[in-house]
């Protein structure tokens, strides 16, 4: 393990476990030890809990795995039993803020207004449309509330209506492994066709003929997106034609249609390079043409206008630029500058309209929207007044419109949907998320501060707290981060979070390296052989928040999920005494073993993010920070770990092994809990209220440690 104390300093907190947690009611389970030797690069490592992946691989110890997970659940339930009343109170409190009977902002597409609506007491929703005008009669296209009856988990996605408005394809997952079966519904008769397409991503795209459908097929074992297939309505699925097969197992693939409806695009993308293929949508039996063969370390995305293609690319442009080319001349030598590269601005995406281009950018860590007039080439920015906010284009499916839909939110501003007229430059608020029972924006404050990392880099932190909090160190603080894949964690409103703030907590987001908040370089400085920066940045943020008296030792907490769960495991090893409690959700903590197993979903796709441990240098680097590899015989903070048995992103056995090894080696009496949801996967429950029970569990854990009883 890399020793960091000399870099970031050391600190000790008086950690404690509240009497609200029943740690002595039953004995914590101890997992069976079955040594397994890993031998690679002249490095022999014994893994006592390797057997825990047997449920996933249908091995001989599958039943033993389930038995262990159930025992951990029993222990967690027993320890948290004194908080059950508080958990229920929190659940009801958070649920009460959500308007149960609600409706999304309708959007117009091809003569129909589409929207979803929810009803009192129902967990799911109805997908509906109205023809021509909003006061027309309603068509319920899919009643997900009715479809989900009898299922513990039900997810419907990829709603795609044919160009003639008569058919709709959609994907359904009832296991929670992001493995969808595509169905096709006749919207005139209500009939669900027999054309059921299994093992897909859930999304599909119609050609102009209203009978040809393109979809992404997954590998049956690894669940990697593997093929783009073409299905013709009424034919056998077994006869579907593969129009593209990805031979690079480090790439993801997908298929979609240009907004103007003229082209079908196939995109293959890894972390470092991408490739696009295209076909006129009125020629479904034709062959896809390569737009530009993939280039080493070059990403590009294509947008179709009426008279040209636009290309967003990092080709000789770290923060991306926008190029253009003629419709029939797509290779790189024909690309010409449209929006040049800027060192201080990251181009995230473009949204095309007939006469306008909307460009989403990042500058100084904040998102911004630029409007570009395609007729006179004038450009200007939308203006927003808060110090920390999030803005993004929302549902914009009509190519010919002059009106832009965008979403706006901040840590204190509920999600707001605006319609902006790009001609008159006037905006109207279509809808703002309602907080039932009332919400006073002015009762809370938000700040944006900068911590100094161990190498001197300034790390942004977004904070929110209820007015009246005194910055003298007494307030508890929950610090959240992700820090991987270039995914930016922007400041957004969450009504459930009010239950945390109203009980005196400060909530903070650390915009650490590994995300893309401050540009592409921010991401590259927190991945591969620079991954350690992600962890030290977060620790530095924790120290800075204490130095600035937002909190103090003994009252600082950390939370992260998935790759953010890797962050939680790393900081627990590196500086355990800084945190009074850690919440690790579906944590990616067994980095080396997972990245060595190509049979695990997504492993090969991640080589450009973490490295390939079959290569010696990458192996030893990831071994130096992998949480599971670096557990030591020392004190650890109070830790709550959650996972899902059917998780396809981070397999259940990673957190299970991590907890088992921690139980064996840690020297403290602090709480260590593992909660496995036996019916769900990576995203948790599918119902719109059930997820609140997980939040209530997390908050009750924090409140118990802070001796907050109600």
XYZ file of C-alpha atoms in Angstrom, residues 16-665:
650
model
C -17.560 6.241 18.815
C -20.474 3.968 18.168
C -23.790 5.233 19.454
C -25.808 3.187 21.911
C -28.575 3.436 19.334
C -26.732 0.695 17.429
C -27.216 -2.721 18.987
C -23.734 -4.124 18.406
C -23.902 -6.733 21.153
C -27.295 -8.263 20.421
C -25.868 -11.030 18.210
C -22.409 -12.095 17.123
C -21.161 -10.649 13.853
C -20.847 -13.427 11.267
C -17.401 -14.692 10.394
C -17.054 -16.013 6.869
C -15.544 -19.400 6.139
C -11.912 -19.245 5.054
C -10.981 -21.186 1.911
C -7.536 -20.121 0.727
C -7.123 -19.524 -3.001
C -3.738 -18.614 -4.464
C -3.305 -15.947 -7.134
C 0.067 -16.153 -8.854
C 0.948 -13.534 -11.436
C 3.996 -11.370 -12.158
C 5.995 -13.362 -9.570
C 3.543 -12.179 -6.917
C 1.708 -14.791 -4.887
C -1.382 -13.646 -2.989
C -3.709 -15.810 -0.923
C -7.375 -14.836 -1.131
C -9.329 -16.426 1.724
C -12.724 -15.387 0.336
C -12.389 -16.065 -3.381
C -15.130 -18.706 -3.007
C -17.731 -15.979 -2.567
C -18.107 -15.554 -6.337
C -19.607 -19.040 -6.594
C -23.226 -17.826 -6.720
C -22.352 -15.688 -9.733
C -20.503 -18.569 -11.413
C -22.934 -21.267 -10.201
C -20.096 -22.978 -8.350
C -20.213 -25.591 -5.577
C -20.311 -22.985 -2.806
C -23.314 -21.074 -4.203
C -25.549 -22.057 -1.277
C -22.818 -21.163 1.209
C -22.639 -17.689 -0.367
C -26.367 -17.116 0.071
C -26.196 -18.372 3.643
C -23.387 -15.934 4.454
C -25.175 -12.969 2.872
C -28.338 -13.775 4.804
C -26.388 -13.952 8.057
C -24.872 -10.547 7.336
C -28.356 -9.205 6.654
C -29.605 -10.667 9.933
C -26.721 -9.025 11.762
C -27.329 -5.665 10.090
C -31.037 -5.824 10.903
C -30.281 -6.673 14.518
C -27.726 -3.890 14.952
C -30.013 -1.323 13.340
C -33.181 -2.526 15.049
C -33.188 0.403 17.509
C -33.348 2.719 14.468
C -36.336 1.022 12.824
C -38.795 3.625 14.085
C -36.510 6.412 12.883
C -36.083 4.710 9.492
C -39.844 4.545 9.048
C -40.185 8.156 10.140
C -37.551 9.222 7.631
C -39.141 7.193 4.842
C -42.565 8.711 5.429
C -41.048 12.171 5.784
C -39.178 11.937 2.475
C -42.081 10.301 0.668
C -44.424 13.047 1.861
C -42.351 15.637 -0.017
C -43.020 13.923 -3.349
C -46.213 14.724 -5.238
C -47.639 11.277 -5.870
C -50.029 12.357 -8.601
C -47.853 14.188 -11.074
C -47.111 14.665 -14.760
C -43.955 15.376 -16.720
C -43.671 18.344 -19.082
C -45.077 17.120 -22.425
C -42.813 17.247 -25.461
C -43.912 17.375 -29.103
C -42.649 14.778 -31.564
C -44.013 14.111 -35.020
C -47.475 15.471 -34.258
C -47.924 13.975 -30.771
C -47.314 15.304 -27.273
C -45.640 12.642 -25.128
C -45.448 12.601 -21.332
C -45.443 10.356 -18.269
C -47.782 10.636 -15.347
C -47.918 9.063 -11.900
C -50.848 8.328 -9.645
C -51.444 8.296 -5.891
C -50.118 5.168 -4.234
C -48.497 3.781 -7.387
C -44.785 2.952 -7.588
C -44.378 3.304 -11.350
C -45.908 5.423 -14.129
C -47.930 5.584 -17.317
C -46.417 6.594 -20.656
C -48.976 8.606 -22.607
C -49.527 10.814 -25.629
C -52.042 13.246 -27.119
C -52.454 14.049 -30.803
C -51.799 17.593 -32.067
C -52.793 19.495 -28.934
C -52.659 19.142 -25.154
C -56.431 19.181 -24.668
C -56.890 16.162 -26.953
C -57.908 12.774 -25.572
C -55.191 10.752 -23.865
C -53.690 7.520 -25.166
C -52.004 5.374 -22.524
C -49.235 3.690 -24.489
C -47.776 1.716 -21.567
C -49.194 1.296 -18.072
C -46.057 0.334 -16.168
C -48.012 0.188 -12.896
C -50.092 -2.657 -14.318
C -47.200 -4.318 -16.124
C -45.065 -4.435 -12.945
C -47.659 -6.278 -10.836
C -46.142 -9.445 -9.402
C -42.532 -8.425 -9.965
C -40.111 -7.487 -7.191
C -38.198 -5.477 -9.775
C -39.473 -3.987 -13.019
C -37.736 -1.536 -15.315
C -39.038 -0.350 -18.683
C -36.869 1.742 -20.987
C -36.066 2.625 -24.596
C -39.525 3.826 -25.652
C -39.195 4.273 -29.429
C -42.152 5.143 -31.666
C -42.029 4.330 -35.395
C -41.990 7.219 -37.900
C -45.657 6.583 -38.827
C -46.602 6.801 -35.101
C -48.280 3.365 -35.190
C -45.738 1.086 -33.467
C -43.608 1.335 -30.347
C -40.642 -0.727 -29.197
C -39.559 -0.848 -25.566
C -37.267 -2.857 -23.288
C -38.096 -4.630 -20.021
C -35.761 -5.913 -17.275
C -37.309 -7.912 -14.421
C -34.052 -9.132 -12.840
C -32.079 -5.894 -12.362
C -29.047 -6.892 -14.419
C -29.603 -4.293 -17.162
C -30.405 -7.120 -19.536
C -33.568 -6.177 -21.395
C -36.064 -7.985 -23.604
C -37.416 -5.746 -26.382
C -41.137 -5.882 -27.126
C -43.109 -4.249 -29.947
C -46.607 -2.859 -29.475
C -49.161 -1.908 -32.116
C -50.455 1.454 -30.871
C -53.590 1.224 -33.038
C -54.796 -2.169 -31.780
C -52.938 -2.508 -28.458
C -51.453 -5.832 -29.549
C -48.033 -6.832 -28.238
C -46.358 -8.665 -31.116
C -44.642 -12.001 -30.757
C -41.337 -10.405 -31.810
C -39.623 -10.650 -28.397
C -35.916 -9.860 -28.572
C -33.959 -11.022 -25.462
C -30.518 -10.122 -24.102
C -30.382 -6.513 -25.304
C -29.511 -3.057 -23.976
C -33.220 -2.171 -24.111
C -32.900 0.610 -26.666
C -33.878 0.261 -30.321
C -34.134 2.444 -33.422
C -36.659 2.407 -36.277
C -35.749 2.824 -39.930
C -38.008 4.954 -42.138
C -39.919 1.916 -43.462
C -41.679 1.422 -40.072
C -40.841 -2.284 -40.038
C -37.070 -2.446 -39.561
C -35.633 -2.173 -36.080
C -31.983 -1.931 -35.018
C -30.899 -2.946 -31.519
C -27.824 -3.741 -29.411
C -27.365 -7.396 -28.457
C -25.375 -8.356 -25.351
C -22.963 -11.201 -24.740
C -24.779 -13.866 -22.727
C -21.959 -14.200 -20.174
C -20.104 -10.895 -19.933
C -23.203 -8.756 -20.733
C -20.979 -6.611 -22.969
C -22.650 -4.829 -25.864
C -21.452 -7.082 -28.645
C -23.541 -6.801 -31.820
C -25.883 -4.433 -33.622
C -28.667 -6.500 -35.137
C -31.418 -5.707 -37.619
C -34.878 -7.108 -37.007
C -37.696 -7.078 -39.575
C -41.186 -7.010 -38.136
C -42.928 -10.377 -38.303
C -39.785 -12.446 -38.861
C -38.123 -14.817 -36.411
C -35.686 -13.189 -34.008
C -33.272 -16.046 -34.725
C -33.131 -14.783 -38.311
C -32.099 -11.246 -37.335
C -29.150 -9.928 -39.301
C -25.973 -8.764 -37.561
C -25.030 -5.487 -39.241
C -22.085 -4.785 -36.948
C -20.039 -6.891 -34.538
C -17.489 -5.334 -32.191
C -14.209 -7.223 -32.099
C -12.591 -4.947 -29.489
C -13.906 -6.069 -26.113
C -12.782 -2.807 -24.515
C -15.419 -0.836 -26.448
C -19.114 -0.211 -25.851
C -21.445 -0.038 -28.842
C -24.891 1.409 -29.472
C -27.243 2.444 -32.262
C -29.402 5.539 -32.713
C -30.927 7.944 -35.191
C -30.107 11.537 -36.065
C -32.624 14.108 -34.849
C -33.582 14.999 -38.420
C -34.409 11.330 -39.001
C -32.137 10.948 -42.020
C -29.387 8.702 -40.641
C -28.924 5.616 -38.493
C -25.659 5.817 -36.515
C -23.694 2.994 -34.913
C -21.137 4.170 -32.396
C -18.303 2.120 -30.930
C -16.477 3.831 -28.107
C -13.871 3.047 -25.517
C -12.215 5.352 -23.033
C -9.570 6.447 -25.533
C -10.963 6.026 -29.040
C -14.231 5.775 -30.947
C -15.608 4.947 -34.374
C -18.913 5.823 -36.057
C -20.775 4.079 -38.879
C -23.750 5.556 -40.714
C -26.577 4.581 -43.045
C -29.430 6.497 -44.638
C -32.538 5.578 -42.653
C -34.565 5.075 -45.867
C -32.184 2.276 -46.916
C -32.527 -0.279 -44.092
C -31.132 -3.149 -46.143
C -28.044 -1.140 -47.072
C -24.552 -1.453 -45.653
C -23.274 0.848 -42.948
C -20.330 3.035 -43.985
C -17.492 3.999 -41.675
C -17.470 7.734 -40.979
C -13.796 7.803 -40.015
C -11.820 4.681 -39.042
C -10.892 4.666 -35.370
C -7.718 6.535 -34.531
C -5.481 5.905 -31.548
C -6.347 8.177 -28.607
C -9.016 10.050 -30.618
C -12.684 10.249 -29.639
C -15.298 11.659 -31.983
C -19.101 11.981 -32.074
C -21.171 12.839 -35.148
C -24.229 15.085 -35.488
C -26.180 15.367 -38.743
C -27.449 18.695 -40.037
C -29.315 19.153 -43.307
C -26.262 20.285 -45.225
C -23.291 18.856 -43.294
C -22.039 16.728 -40.437
C -20.643 18.175 -37.217
C -17.949 16.287 -35.329
C -17.157 16.800 -31.639
C -13.634 15.464 -31.172
C -10.525 15.594 -29.025
C -8.272 15.183 -32.068
C -5.383 17.521 -31.181
C -7.825 19.162 -28.750
C -7.720 17.894 -25.165
C -10.925 19.724 -24.196
C -12.651 18.855 -27.492
C -13.590 21.053 -30.423
C -16.324 21.018 -33.062
C -15.425 20.272 -36.683
C -17.608 20.083 -39.809
C -17.578 18.237 -43.123
C -19.714 17.759 -46.205
C -22.293 14.969 -46.154
C -20.439 12.819 -48.661
C -16.894 13.525 -47.489
C -16.573 12.301 -43.918
C -12.985 11.187 -43.414
C -10.664 13.235 -41.225
C -8.860 15.024 -44.059
C -12.152 16.728 -44.948
C -12.865 18.030 -41.442
C -12.815 21.823 -41.067
C -13.006 23.916 -37.901
C -16.425 25.052 -36.670
C -15.764 25.793 -32.976
C -12.024 25.814 -32.212
C -10.362 24.234 -29.200
C -10.075 26.349 -26.048
C -7.746 25.513 -23.179
C -10.201 26.693 -20.508
C -13.481 25.356 -21.947
C -14.575 21.729 -22.275
C -17.094 21.007 -25.041
C -19.401 18.306 -23.676
C -22.036 17.890 -26.379
C -23.999 19.581 -29.136
C -27.757 19.555 -29.667
C -28.805 20.277 -33.231
C -31.762 22.239 -34.592
C -32.549 23.340 -38.143
C -31.315 26.902 -37.592
C -29.442 26.656 -34.291
C -26.808 24.645 -32.523
C -26.879 24.366 -28.728
C -23.443 23.647 -27.244
C -23.069 22.357 -23.676
C -19.734 23.343 -22.158
C -17.826 23.420 -18.885
C -15.790 26.313 -17.609
C -14.336 26.739 -14.120
C -16.122 23.569 -13.087
C -19.618 24.782 -14.006
C -21.860 23.761 -16.885
C -22.963 26.395 -19.380
C -25.066 26.574 -22.546
C -24.055 28.424 -25.698
C -26.535 29.212 -28.483
C -25.034 29.291 -31.977
C -27.093 30.702 -34.856
C -26.339 28.569 -37.926
C -27.571 31.258 -40.298
C -25.460 34.237 -39.177
C -22.924 32.368 -36.974
C -23.677 34.591 -33.963
C -23.065 32.945 -30.574
C -24.081 33.885 -27.034
C -24.450 32.251 -23.602
C -27.413 31.790 -21.293
C -26.875 33.545 -17.962
C -27.404 31.987 -14.504
C -27.006 33.716 -11.179
C -25.977 31.113 -8.583
C -22.425 30.285 -7.506
C -22.929 26.536 -7.935
C -25.576 25.125 -10.250
C -26.305 22.591 -12.977
C -27.789 23.347 -16.389
C -28.349 20.991 -19.300
C -30.490 20.617 -22.447
C -33.461 18.413 -21.608
C -35.877 16.783 -24.075
C -35.335 18.340 -27.496
C -36.581 15.919 -30.143
C -38.000 18.288 -32.783
C -35.420 19.288 -35.379
C -37.347 22.193 -36.893
C -38.231 24.091 -33.722
C -36.682 27.348 -32.535
C -37.439 26.574 -28.894
C -34.936 24.942 -26.561
C -35.922 22.970 -23.468
C -33.357 23.021 -20.676
C -33.175 21.920 -17.072
C -31.759 24.001 -14.256
C -31.096 23.095 -10.637
C -28.712 23.733 -7.757
C -28.239 22.459 -4.230
C -31.025 24.836 -3.111
C -33.086 25.174 -6.314
C -35.527 22.355 -7.209
C -35.259 20.991 -10.734
C -36.784 23.500 -13.111
C -37.675 22.960 -16.774
C -37.541 26.032 -18.991
C -38.484 26.697 -22.580
C -36.195 29.209 -24.262
C -37.048 30.922 -27.543
C -33.779 31.171 -29.459
C -35.206 33.931 -31.684
C -36.736 36.264 -29.080
C -34.225 35.162 -26.379
C -36.986 34.889 -23.804
C -37.506 31.970 -21.450
C -40.540 30.703 -19.594
C -40.649 28.323 -16.652
C -42.686 25.290 -17.658
C -42.408 23.412 -14.389
C -40.456 23.370 -11.156
C -40.231 20.288 -8.994
C -42.725 20.693 -6.198
C -41.739 19.918 -2.631
C -45.028 18.933 -1.037
C -45.561 20.570 2.320
C -43.631 23.655 1.315
C -40.003 24.495 0.808
C -38.270 27.788 1.444
C -35.238 28.201 -0.813
C -34.006 31.054 1.352
C -33.837 28.821 4.445
C -30.738 27.117 3.036
C -27.379 28.356 1.831
C -24.972 27.031 -0.763
C -21.267 27.750 -1.179
C -18.444 26.831 -3.493
C -14.987 26.650 -1.940
C -11.627 25.227 -2.969
C -9.417 22.842 -1.019
C -5.712 22.440 -1.776
C -4.680 18.943 -2.812
C -1.407 17.344 -1.749
C 0.218 18.528 -5.005
C -1.191 22.053 -4.660
C -4.117 21.614 -7.069
C -7.289 23.523 -6.114
C -10.217 21.094 -5.666
C -13.752 22.560 -5.861
C -16.230 21.686 -3.121
C -19.949 22.468 -3.329
C -21.780 22.768 0.002
C -25.321 23.210 1.228
C -26.624 23.639 4.771
C -29.572 25.062 6.626
C -29.242 28.660 7.715
C -28.185 28.957 11.312
C -25.385 26.428 11.108
C -22.420 27.881 12.964
C -19.039 27.385 11.363
C -17.284 26.532 14.591
C -16.826 22.809 14.023
C -19.793 21.344 15.844
C -21.898 20.433 12.816
C -21.745 16.922 11.364
C -20.858 16.849 7.666
C -21.408 14.257 4.941
C -18.866 14.460 2.106
C -19.809 12.788 -1.168
C -17.810 12.106 -4.343
C -17.446 9.778 -7.313
C -14.251 10.612 -9.195
C -14.102 8.171 -12.129
C -14.873 7.745 -15.829
C -14.838 11.495 -16.399
C -18.296 11.627 -14.815
C -18.953 15.014 -13.233
C -20.998 15.154 -10.039
C -22.837 18.436 -10.442
C -24.662 20.276 -7.636
C -28.340 19.336 -7.868
C -31.370 19.547 -5.609
C -32.668 16.510 -3.749
C -35.780 16.790 -1.603
C -34.802 13.705 0.414
C -31.608 15.516 1.446
C -33.699 18.022 3.410
C -34.098 15.343 6.093
C -30.326 15.441 6.512
C -29.990 19.226 6.427
C -32.910 19.847 8.765
C -31.198 17.725 11.407
C -28.093 19.877 11.352
C -25.893 18.143 8.787
C -23.812 19.974 6.211
C -23.757 18.229 2.833
C -20.728 18.612 0.567
C -19.672 17.345 -2.859
C -15.949 17.026 -3.532
C -15.307 17.581 -7.258
C -12.170 15.465 -7.220
C -9.947 14.428 -10.103
C -11.163 11.459 -12.072
C -14.333 13.360 -12.939
C -14.432 15.949 -15.698
C -15.660 18.974 -13.759
C -12.610 21.075 -14.592
C -11.999 19.741 -18.099
C -10.567 16.657 -19.738
C -7.258 17.044 -17.937
C -9.162 16.712 -14.640
C -10.228 13.254 -15.722
C -6.838 12.177 -17.015
C -5.148 13.214 -13.761
C -7.410 10.824 -11.844
C -7.327 7.628 -13.892
C -4.956 4.783 -14.744
C -1.521 5.457 -13.237
C -2.779 8.723 -11.705
C -5.668 7.123 -9.799
C -4.136 7.889 -6.433
C -4.986 11.577 -6.985
C -8.679 10.754 -6.682
C -8.200 9.438 -3.162
C -5.767 12.059 -1.890
C -7.977 14.833 -3.297
C -10.905 13.544 -1.273
C -8.854 13.261 1.905
C -7.549 16.801 1.374
C -11.124 18.025 1.041
C -11.982 16.369 4.349
C -9.083 18.098 6.095
C -9.987 21.449 4.543
C -13.606 21.239 5.678
C -12.344 20.653 9.210
C -9.822 23.496 8.922
C -12.608 25.833 7.781
C -14.716 24.683 10.746
C -17.612 23.345 8.697
C -17.166 20.262 10.905
C -14.580 18.629 13.170
C -12.908 15.302 13.819
C -15.476 12.856 15.069
C -18.253 14.429 12.993
C -16.992 13.948 9.438
C -18.624 11.274 7.258
C -17.993 10.014 3.723
C -20.243 8.445 1.111
C -19.743 7.046 -2.384
C -21.096 4.334 -4.638
C -19.799 1.985 -7.330
C -16.470 3.513 -8.442
C -17.159 6.010 -5.664
C -17.274 2.962 -3.400
C -13.698 2.239 -4.465
C -12.948 5.738 -3.197
C -14.584 4.869 0.132
C -12.512 1.703 0.504
C -9.304 3.514 -0.363
C -9.798 6.372 2.103
C -10.753 3.883 4.819
C -7.348 2.277 4.384
C -5.354 5.463 3.872
C -6.668 7.619 6.683
C -9.268 5.726 8.723
C -9.150 8.094 11.684
C -10.372 11.061 9.668
C -13.884 9.646 9.274
C -16.368 8.798 11.988
C -18.443 6.857 9.498
C -18.380 5.711 5.867
C -21.265 4.635 3.627
C -20.061 2.501 0.697
C -22.799 1.696 -1.811
C -22.294 -1.163 -4.302
C -18.549 -0.555 -3.889
C -15.940 -1.594 -6.454
C -13.344 -2.702 -3.907
C -11.678 -5.832 -5.294
C -9.989 -4.116 -8.208
C -7.210 -6.566 -9.039
C -9.232 -9.777 -8.979
C -12.110 -8.240 -10.915
C -9.863 -6.796 -13.598
C -8.147 -10.167 -13.992
C -11.453 -11.957 -14.625
C -12.649 -11.356 -18.191
C -15.765 -13.413 -17.484
C -17.130 -10.685 -15.226
C -19.413 -8.186 -16.975
C -17.654 -4.982 -18.019
C -14.097 -6.033 -17.068
C -12.508 -5.626 -20.485
C -14.358 -2.355 -21.100
C -12.550 -0.920 -18.093
C -8.920 -1.519 -19.084
C -8.515 2.071 -20.262
C -9.879 3.353 -16.962
C -7.927 1.266 -14.448
C -5.313 -0.525 -16.517
C -4.904 -4.165 -17.481
C -3.427 -6.140 -14.551
C -2.051 -8.701 -16.976
C 0.559 -6.000 -17.528
C 3.026 -5.931 -14.653
C 3.172 -2.168 -14.061
C -0.620 -1.817 -14.056
C -0.970 -4.837 -11.749
C 1.308 -3.491 -9.057
C -0.154 0.012 -9.263
C -3.761 -1.086 -8.807
C -2.685 -3.535 -6.129
C -1.164 -0.572 -4.251
C -4.578 1.086 -3.804
C -7.185 -1.679 -4.177
C -9.171 -1.604 -0.905
C -9.438 -5.380 -0.581
C -5.698 -5.879 -1.084
C -4.711 -3.250 1.481
C -6.767 -4.100 4.550
C -4.524 -4.051 7.615
C -4.739 -5.017 11.257
C -5.719 -1.563 12.562
C -8.696 0.540 13.566
C -11.276 1.412 10.934
C -14.213 3.831 11.104
C -17.846 2.799 11.409
C -18.824 1.449 7.982
C -22.144 0.647 6.309
C -21.867 -1.324 3.054
C -24.791 -1.965 0.691
C -24.972 -4.181 -2.395
C -27.390 -6.107 -4.610
C -27.272 -9.827 -5.322
C -28.078 -9.312 -9.017
C -25.739 -6.404 -9.599
C -24.190 -6.642 -13.075
C -21.934 -3.616 -12.651
C -20.186 -4.385 -9.350
C -20.757 -8.002 -8.418
C -22.099 -8.683 -4.909
C -18.976 -10.666 -3.957
C -16.708 -7.612 -4.012
C -18.327 -5.890 -1.010
C -18.993 -9.272 0.637
C -15.310 -10.257 0.473
C -14.255 -6.788 1.621
C -16.483 -6.924 4.685
C -15.411 -10.484 5.521
C -11.738 -9.548 5.412
C -12.319 -6.354 7.407
C -14.106 -8.368 10.113
C -11.155 -10.712 10.345
C -8.417 -8.065 10.478
